[in-house]
């Protein structure tokens, strides 16, 4: 059994993928746009349709990206404009304090620090930051157990 996060960026998926590539070295392993689908999106999902969505053929229907050994899935969702990521954080482990600082700074570019990077009883470096898309990240270099 495998549990994987699936993030819906509501129209900003490609921007997010490019950000994660430069900020944390993510590798996009798969990407399908709505225009690649043999079945077009329903009129309710399309720009100008009667529904809430603003999907166009250039929007991303599905993508996979890898950060280290972890696969994360992503999409433009219904392209409603503002993604809301609530009630969870993605935790990223650093190999040392310098890498933790680099990751924290890169993820925080254009975002908001939730807890500044500092030493804790469980980590030599730990901090929490919401990136520019609103995804909450916990950056950690854990102390040996």
XYZ file of N, CA, C and O in Angstrom:
580
model
N 0.847 -1.171 0.000
C 0.000 0.000 0.000
C 0.895 1.237 0.000
O 1.942 1.260 0.634
N 0.459 2.263 -0.715
C 1.230 3.489 -0.861
C 0.294 4.683 -0.768
O -0.755 4.704 -1.407
N 0.661 5.658 0.037
C -0.092 6.906 0.137
C 0.782 8.006 -0.462
O 1.952 8.123 -0.110
N 0.208 8.775 -1.409
C 0.953 9.855 -2.038
C 0.140 11.142 -1.990
O -1.075 11.113 -2.219
N 0.799 12.271 -1.734
C 0.067 13.539 -1.780
C -0.305 13.914 -3.208
O 0.444 13.629 -4.151
N -1.477 14.513 -3.362
C -1.940 15.010 -4.655
C -2.353 16.464 -4.425
O -3.295 16.732 -3.691
N -1.646 17.386 -5.050
C -1.858 18.809 -4.830
C -2.581 19.432 -6.021
O -2.192 19.227 -7.170
N -3.627 20.206 -5.755
C -4.405 20.886 -6.786
C -4.096 22.379 -6.718
O -4.460 23.048 -5.755
N -3.425 22.896 -7.746
C -2.943 24.268 -7.753
C -3.904 25.261 -8.406
O -3.566 26.427 -8.559
N -5.069 24.815 -8.811
C -6.144 25.678 -9.307
C -5.690 26.667 -10.383
O -5.991 27.851 -10.330
N -4.932 26.153 -11.355
C -4.518 26.968 -12.488
C -3.052 27.384 -12.460
O -2.568 27.991 -13.413
N -2.331 27.054 -11.385
C -0.921 27.459 -11.267
C 0.025 26.266 -11.197
O 1.144 26.368 -10.712
N -0.407 25.119 -11.687
C 0.384 23.891 -11.559
C 1.731 23.997 -12.270
O 2.762 23.636 -11.704
N 1.746 24.475 -13.484
C 3.016 24.556 -14.216
C 3.985 25.503 -13.517
O 5.175 25.218 -13.397
N 3.471 26.611 -13.022
C 4.297 27.548 -12.258
C 4.853 26.861 -11.009
O 6.031 27.024 -10.665
N 4.019 26.089 -10.327
C 4.460 25.370 -9.131
C 5.536 24.335 -9.467
O 6.543 24.230 -8.764
N 5.329 23.583 -10.534
C 6.323 22.586 -10.932
C 7.669 23.247 -11.215
O 8.719 22.745 -10.772
N 7.654 24.354 -11.929
C 8.901 25.064 -12.228
C 9.555 25.599 -10.950
O 10.776 25.550 -10.798
N 8.736 26.091 -10.026
C 9.253 26.578 -8.744
C 9.922 25.445 -7.972
O 11.042 25.600 -7.471
N 9.255 24.296 -7.861
C 9.820 23.179 -7.101
C 11.073 22.619 -7.765
O 11.986 22.153 -7.083
N 11.145 22.682 -9.090
C 12.371 22.256 -9.781
C 13.541 23.129 -9.347
O 14.614 22.613 -9.026
N 13.359 24.432 -9.340
C 14.467 25.318 -8.997
C 14.704 25.397 -7.490
O 15.847 25.478 -7.053
N 13.650 25.346 -6.688
C 13.800 25.530 -5.236
C 14.335 24.294 -4.527
O 15.196 24.406 -3.642
N 13.840 23.114 -4.891
C 14.208 21.908 -4.133
C 14.676 20.760 -5.012
O 14.781 19.627 -4.557
N 14.952 21.056 -6.269
C 15.486 20.028 -7.163
C 14.484 18.979 -7.579
O 14.859 17.856 -7.928
N 13.202 19.325 -7.585
C 12.176 18.370 -8.009
C 12.383 17.994 -9.472
O 12.872 18.797 -10.265
N 12.009 16.763 -9.791
C 12.085 16.271 -11.166
C 10.678 15.888 -11.618
O 10.038 15.036 -10.992
N 10.199 16.520 -12.673
C 8.881 16.177 -13.220
C 9.039 14.870 -13.992
O 9.820 14.779 -14.923
N 8.308 13.846 -13.554
C 8.430 12.516 -14.162
C 7.290 12.197 -15.122
O 7.402 11.262 -15.909
N 6.198 12.967 -15.052
C 5.073 12.769 -15.971
C 4.230 14.033 -15.976
O 4.121 14.710 -14.948
N 3.660 14.345 -17.140
C 2.766 15.495 -17.224
C 1.818 15.308 -18.407
O 2.254 14.957 -19.497
N 0.541 15.517 -18.146
C -0.476 15.427 -19.189
C -1.353 16.681 -19.111
O -1.912 16.992 -18.059
N -1.448 17.369 -20.223
C -2.322 18.542 -20.308
C -3.719 18.080 -20.736
O -3.888 16.998 -21.282
N -4.709 18.926 -20.516
C -6.059 18.595 -20.952
C -6.101 18.378 -22.455
O -6.850 17.545 -22.946
N -5.265 19.107 -23.201
C -5.231 18.946 -24.660
C -4.696 17.578 -25.080
O -4.924 17.151 -26.213
N -3.993 16.874 -24.173
C -3.462 15.539 -24.474
C -4.510 14.441 -24.298
O -4.307 13.314 -24.742
N -5.604 14.765 -23.664
C -6.623 13.764 -23.351
C -7.463 13.431 -24.578
O -7.880 14.333 -25.314
N -7.744 12.139 -24.803
C -8.641 11.773 -25.909
C -10.083 12.175 -25.615
O -10.905 12.252 -26.517
N -10.376 12.465 -24.346
C -11.715 12.884 -23.958
C -11.636 14.320 -23.457
O -11.023 14.588 -22.427
N -12.218 15.274 -24.161
C -12.129 16.669 -23.745
C -12.865 16.897 -22.424
O -13.782 16.149 -22.080
N -12.443 17.935 -21.676
C -13.149 18.233 -20.432
C -14.596 18.621 -20.708
O -14.917 19.128 -21.790
N -15.446 18.394 -19.747
C -16.862 18.725 -19.914
C -17.029 20.243 -20.027
O -16.198 21.008 -19.547
N -18.112 20.682 -20.664
C -18.348 22.132 -20.813
C -18.375 22.871 -19.477
O -17.992 24.023 -19.406
N -18.809 22.198 -18.421
C -18.874 22.829 -17.103
C -17.487 23.184 -16.581
O -17.332 24.080 -15.764
N -16.469 22.453 -17.026
C -15.105 22.682 -16.554
C -14.380 23.738 -17.383
O -13.376 24.291 -16.941
N -14.836 24.024 -18.573
C -14.092 24.857 -19.524
C -14.342 26.344 -19.324
O -15.399 26.762 -18.865
N -13.351 27.126 -19.733
C -13.480 28.580 -19.698
C -14.704 28.985 -20.499
O -14.929 28.499 -21.598
N -15.509 29.834 -19.916
C -16.717 30.286 -20.592
C -17.905 29.371 -20.371
O -19.015 29.699 -20.765
N -17.667 28.209 -19.729
C -18.772 27.296 -19.447
C -19.601 27.801 -18.277
O -19.285 28.801 -17.642
N -20.678 27.110 -17.985
C -21.564 27.551 -16.917
C -21.060 27.181 -15.530
O -21.563 27.674 -14.538
N -20.042 26.303 -15.439
C -19.509 25.886 -14.145
C -18.488 26.869 -13.610
O -18.202 27.901 -14.204
N -17.901 26.528 -12.477
C -16.953 27.419 -11.811
C -15.552 27.336 -12.408
O -14.748 28.221 -12.214
N -15.245 26.277 -13.132
C -13.892 26.071 -13.629
C -13.528 26.940 -14.810
O -14.388 27.500 -15.478
N -12.251 27.048 -15.057
C -11.725 27.837 -16.170
C -10.694 27.014 -16.937
O -9.664 27.513 -17.353
N -10.944 25.735 -17.121
C -9.996 24.822 -17.751
C -9.824 25.168 -19.229
O -10.798 25.397 -19.945
N -8.572 25.174 -19.680
C -8.248 25.276 -21.094
C -7.385 24.068 -21.444
O -6.922 23.341 -20.558
N -7.141 23.855 -22.722
C -6.329 22.719 -23.146
C -4.907 22.764 -22.633
O -4.261 21.736 -22.485
N -4.396 23.953 -22.317
C -3.019 24.091 -21.848
C -2.866 23.788 -20.361
O -1.755 23.604 -19.874
N -3.967 23.749 -19.626
C -3.891 23.426 -18.200
C -3.420 21.983 -18.001
O -3.629 21.126 -18.857
N -2.829 21.739 -16.844
C -2.292 20.414 -16.525
C -3.366 19.572 -15.853
O -3.877 19.927 -14.787
N -3.706 18.469 -16.519
C -4.678 17.525 -15.984
C -4.051 16.694 -14.873
O -4.664 16.447 -13.833
N -2.794 16.262 -15.108
C -2.113 15.413 -14.135
C -0.603 15.528 -14.328
O -0.121 15.597 -15.457
N 0.108 15.564 -13.216
C 1.573 15.544 -13.257
C 2.089 14.776 -12.051
O 1.427 14.712 -11.006
N 3.241 14.176 -12.232
C 3.999 13.568 -11.134
C 5.316 14.304 -11.049
O 5.934 14.591 -12.075
N 5.752 14.579 -9.820
C 7.110 15.070 -9.658
C 7.744 14.374 -8.469
O 7.064 13.963 -7.530
N 9.063 14.204 -8.570
C 9.797 13.484 -7.536
C 10.685 14.469 -6.789
O 11.388 15.281 -7.386
N 10.639 14.363 -5.466
C 11.541 15.089 -4.586
C 12.266 14.017 -3.791
O 11.645 13.324 -2.976
N 13.559 13.819 -4.085
C 14.281 12.719 -3.459
C 13.648 11.406 -3.867
O 13.503 11.115 -5.055
N 13.218 10.613 -2.888
C 12.588 9.320 -3.155
C 11.060 9.393 -3.161
O 10.396 8.371 -3.291
N 10.500 10.584 -3.009
C 9.050 10.740 -2.873
C 8.416 11.242 -4.157
O 8.864 12.218 -4.743
N 7.345 10.575 -4.571
C 6.537 11.026 -5.703
C 5.378 11.860 -5.171
O 4.684 11.451 -4.239
N 5.171 13.006 -5.771
C 4.037 13.868 -5.451
C 3.258 14.049 -6.749
O 3.853 14.204 -7.814
N 1.946 14.019 -6.660
C 1.108 14.244 -7.830
C 0.521 15.648 -7.758
O 0.341 16.193 -6.660
N 0.238 16.223 -8.938
C -0.262 17.592 -8.973
C -1.156 17.795 -10.192
O -1.082 17.045 -11.163
N -1.975 18.843 -10.126
C -2.911 19.159 -11.200
C -3.310 20.626 -11.093
O -3.130 21.250 -10.041
N -3.875 21.138 -12.179
C -4.492 22.453 -12.124
C -5.888 22.380 -11.512
O -6.522 23.411 -11.290
N -6.366 21.172 -11.248
C -7.696 21.017 -10.666
C -8.745 21.621 -11.576
O -8.744 21.409 -12.786
N -9.625 22.404 -11.019
C -10.682 23.071 -11.789
C -10.261 24.479 -12.213
O -11.065 25.224 -12.743
N -9.003 24.853 -11.942
C -8.461 26.167 -12.327
C -9.346 27.305 -11.835
O -9.652 28.232 -12.568
N -9.732 27.238 -10.567
C -10.616 28.244 -10.001
C -9.874 29.461 -9.458
O -10.493 30.368 -8.926
N -8.546 29.468 -9.565
C -7.804 30.681 -9.246
C -7.030 30.674 -7.954
O -5.892 31.097 -7.933
N -7.585 30.238 -6.847
C -6.871 30.267 -5.572
C -6.924 28.894 -4.928
O -7.977 28.432 -4.511
N -5.760 28.269 -4.862
C -5.668 26.975 -4.195
C -5.685 27.189 -2.688
O -5.151 28.185 -2.194
N -6.288 26.264 -1.973
C -6.304 26.320 -0.512
C -5.746 25.007 0.017
O -6.342 23.954 -0.179
N -4.599 25.106 0.651
C -3.944 23.939 1.240
C -4.037 24.095 2.750
O -3.329 24.915 3.332
N -4.916 23.334 3.370
C -5.154 23.471 4.804
C -5.093 22.111 5.483
O -5.489 21.104 4.910
N -4.620 22.102 6.708
C -4.685 20.904 7.534
C -3.585 19.888 7.308
O -3.694 18.765 7.784
N -2.517 20.253 6.586
C -1.406 19.334 6.389
C -0.147 20.123 6.060
O -0.213 21.299 5.685
N 0.988 19.476 6.214
C 2.283 20.007 5.780
C 3.042 18.888 5.103
O 2.875 17.714 5.450
N 3.874 19.251 4.156
C 4.815 18.298 3.582
C 6.110 18.460 4.357
O 6.581 19.580 4.562
N 6.676 17.361 4.797
C 7.919 17.392 5.565
C 9.069 16.975 4.659
O 8.996 15.944 3.985
N 10.120 17.770 4.643
C 11.284 17.476 3.815
C 12.513 17.408 4.713
O 12.771 18.320 5.500
N 13.214 16.286 4.634
C 14.388 16.052 5.468
C 15.650 16.478 4.745
O 15.857 16.132 3.583
N 16.501 17.204 5.454
C 17.781 17.657 4.916
C 18.890 16.764 5.453
O 18.774 16.169 6.525
N 19.975 16.683 4.699
C 21.107 15.854 5.113
C 21.999 16.561 6.119
O 22.763 15.911 6.844
N 21.927 17.894 6.173
C 22.712 18.659 7.151
C 22.049 20.022 7.345
O 21.094 20.374 6.650
N 22.564 20.796 8.294
C 21.956 22.088 8.615
C 22.049 23.084 7.457
O 21.126 23.869 7.239
N 23.148 23.044 6.720
C 23.305 23.962 5.583
C 22.238 23.686 4.523
O 21.635 24.623 3.986
N 22.004 22.407 4.236
C 20.967 22.077 3.261
C 19.591 22.470 3.794
O 18.754 22.975 3.048
N 19.345 22.270 5.079
C 18.064 22.664 5.675
C 17.841 24.162 5.491
O 16.743 24.591 5.116
N 18.869 24.956 5.728
C 18.755 26.406 5.550
C 18.462 26.766 4.095
O 17.619 27.622 3.822
N 19.157 26.113 3.151
C 18.943 26.384 1.728
C 17.508 26.038 1.312
O 16.848 26.817 0.606
N 17.036 24.860 1.724
C 15.676 24.433 1.381
C 14.642 25.392 1.958
O 13.686 25.789 1.282
N 14.821 25.756 3.221
C 13.893 26.652 3.912
C 13.823 28.004 3.207
O 12.738 28.523 2.934
N 14.989 28.538 2.878
C 15.042 29.835 2.197
C 14.403 29.756 0.814
O 13.622 30.634 0.430
N 14.719 28.697 0.069
C 14.174 28.549 -1.289
C 12.659 28.377 -1.268
O 11.951 29.009 -2.055
N 12.152 27.532 -0.380
C 10.707 27.319 -0.304
C 9.982 28.573 0.179
O 8.838 28.826 -0.207
N 10.640 29.364 1.007
C 10.026 30.567 1.553
C 10.024 31.763 0.630
O 9.353 32.765 0.908
N 10.747 31.681 -0.490
C 10.796 32.799 -1.438
C 9.391 33.108 -1.952
O 8.764 32.292 -2.624
N 8.882 34.270 -1.572
C 7.526 34.663 -1.971
C 6.451 34.052 -1.090
O 5.262 34.245 -1.345
N 6.865 33.305 -0.080
C 5.908 32.652 0.823
C 5.886 33.325 2.184
O 6.176 34.515 2.307
N 5.570 32.533 3.216
C 5.444 33.092 4.562
C 6.015 32.125 5.592
O 5.609 30.951 5.641
N 6.933 32.617 6.399
C 7.510 31.812 7.476
C 6.440 31.586 8.535
O 5.812 32.530 9.015
N 6.224 30.325 8.887
C 5.268 29.976 9.940
C 5.987 29.750 11.265
O 5.450 30.035 12.322
N 7.201 29.214 11.184
C 8.062 29.018 12.359
C 9.501 29.138 11.862
O 9.914 28.368 11.002
N 10.255 30.117 12.366
C 11.624 30.300 11.884
C 12.482 29.060 12.121
O 12.250 28.289 13.052
N 13.471 28.888 11.268
C 14.411 27.770 11.392
C 15.195 27.927 12.695
O 15.728 28.996 12.980
N 15.227 26.849 13.487
C 15.981 26.873 14.745
C 16.270 25.439 15.183
O 15.742 24.478 14.625
N 17.095 25.311 16.211
C 17.358 24.004 16.801
C 16.226 23.681 17.770
O 15.693 24.566 18.442
N 15.840 22.423 17.811
C 14.819 21.948 18.743
C 15.359 20.725 19.467
O 16.452 20.257 19.173
N 14.583 20.167 20.368
C 15.022 18.965 21.073
C 15.100 17.749 20.148
O 15.777 16.782 20.443
N 14.426 17.808 18.983
C 14.401 16.667 18.059
C 15.163 16.907 16.761
O 15.304 15.999 15.951
N 15.644 18.138 16.554
C 16.310 18.452 15.288
C 17.383 19.511 15.495
O 17.212 20.422 16.310
N 18.471 19.391 14.741
C 19.472 20.452 14.769
C 18.980 21.656 13.985
O 19.397 22.781 14.252
N 18.078 21.435 13.024
C 17.413 22.509 12.284
C 15.980 22.086 12.014
O 15.733 20.987 11.518
N 15.044 22.971 12.336
C 13.636 22.718 12.051
C 12.945 24.051 11.840
O 13.133 24.997 12.609
N 12.137 24.127 10.785
C 11.347 25.323 10.536
C 10.143 24.986 9.690
O 10.101 23.950 9.020
N 9.154 25.872 9.720
C 7.935 25.679 8.937
C 7.698 26.924 8.088
O 7.821 28.051 8.582
N 7.362 26.690 6.824
C 7.150 27.784 5.890
C 6.045 27.409 4.911
O 5.939 26.252 4.500
N 5.193 28.375 4.585
C 4.207 28.188 3.515
C 4.813 28.804 2.267
O 5.226 29.970 2.269
N 4.885 28.022 1.197
C 5.484 28.538 -0.028
C 4.532 29.516 -0.721
O 3.424 29.783 -0.229
N 4.937 30.056 -1.843
C 4.155 31.077 -2.559
C 2.801 30.573 -3.040
O 1.936 31.370 -3.405
N 2.595 29.265 -3.026
C 1.323 28.682 -3.455
C 0.419 28.346 -2.274
O -0.708 27.922 -2.459
N 0.957 28.502 -1.054
C 0.204 28.198 0.152
C 0.437 26.804 0.702
O -0.177 26.426 1.697
N 1.312 26.017 0.073
C 1.631 24.679 0.583
C 2.560 24.835 1.786
O 3.582 25.519 1.711
N 2.196 24.217 2.886
C 2.991 24.281 4.109
C 4.064 23.197 4.086
O 3.784 22.031 3.762
N 5.298 23.587 4.402
C 6.443 22.677 4.436
C 7.080 22.714 5.813
O 7.221 23.783 6.411
N 7.483 21.555 6.303
C 8.321 21.448 7.492
C 9.687 20.978 7.010
O 9.799 19.913 6.405
N 10.703 21.791 7.253
C 12.074 21.457 6.846
C 12.804 21.007 8.105
O 12.799 21.712 9.116
N 13.434 19.821 8.022
C 14.053 19.249 9.223
C 15.380 18.571 8.913
O 15.524 17.915 7.892
N 16.325 18.780 9.811
C 17.539 17.960 9.881
C 17.469 17.321 11.273
O 17.823 17.949 12.265
N 16.950 16.099 11.338
C 16.696 15.492 12.648
C 17.983 15.143 13.400
O 19.006 14.845 12.802
N 17.874 15.195 14.724
C 18.974 14.713 15.566
C 18.952 13.194 15.542
O 17.882 12.583 15.410
N 20.118 12.574 15.671
C 20.132 11.106 15.712
C 19.329 10.607 16.902
O 19.348 11.195 17.970
N 18.616 9.513 16.695
C 17.790 8.943 17.773
C 18.587 7.955 18.570
O 19.330 7.196 18.177
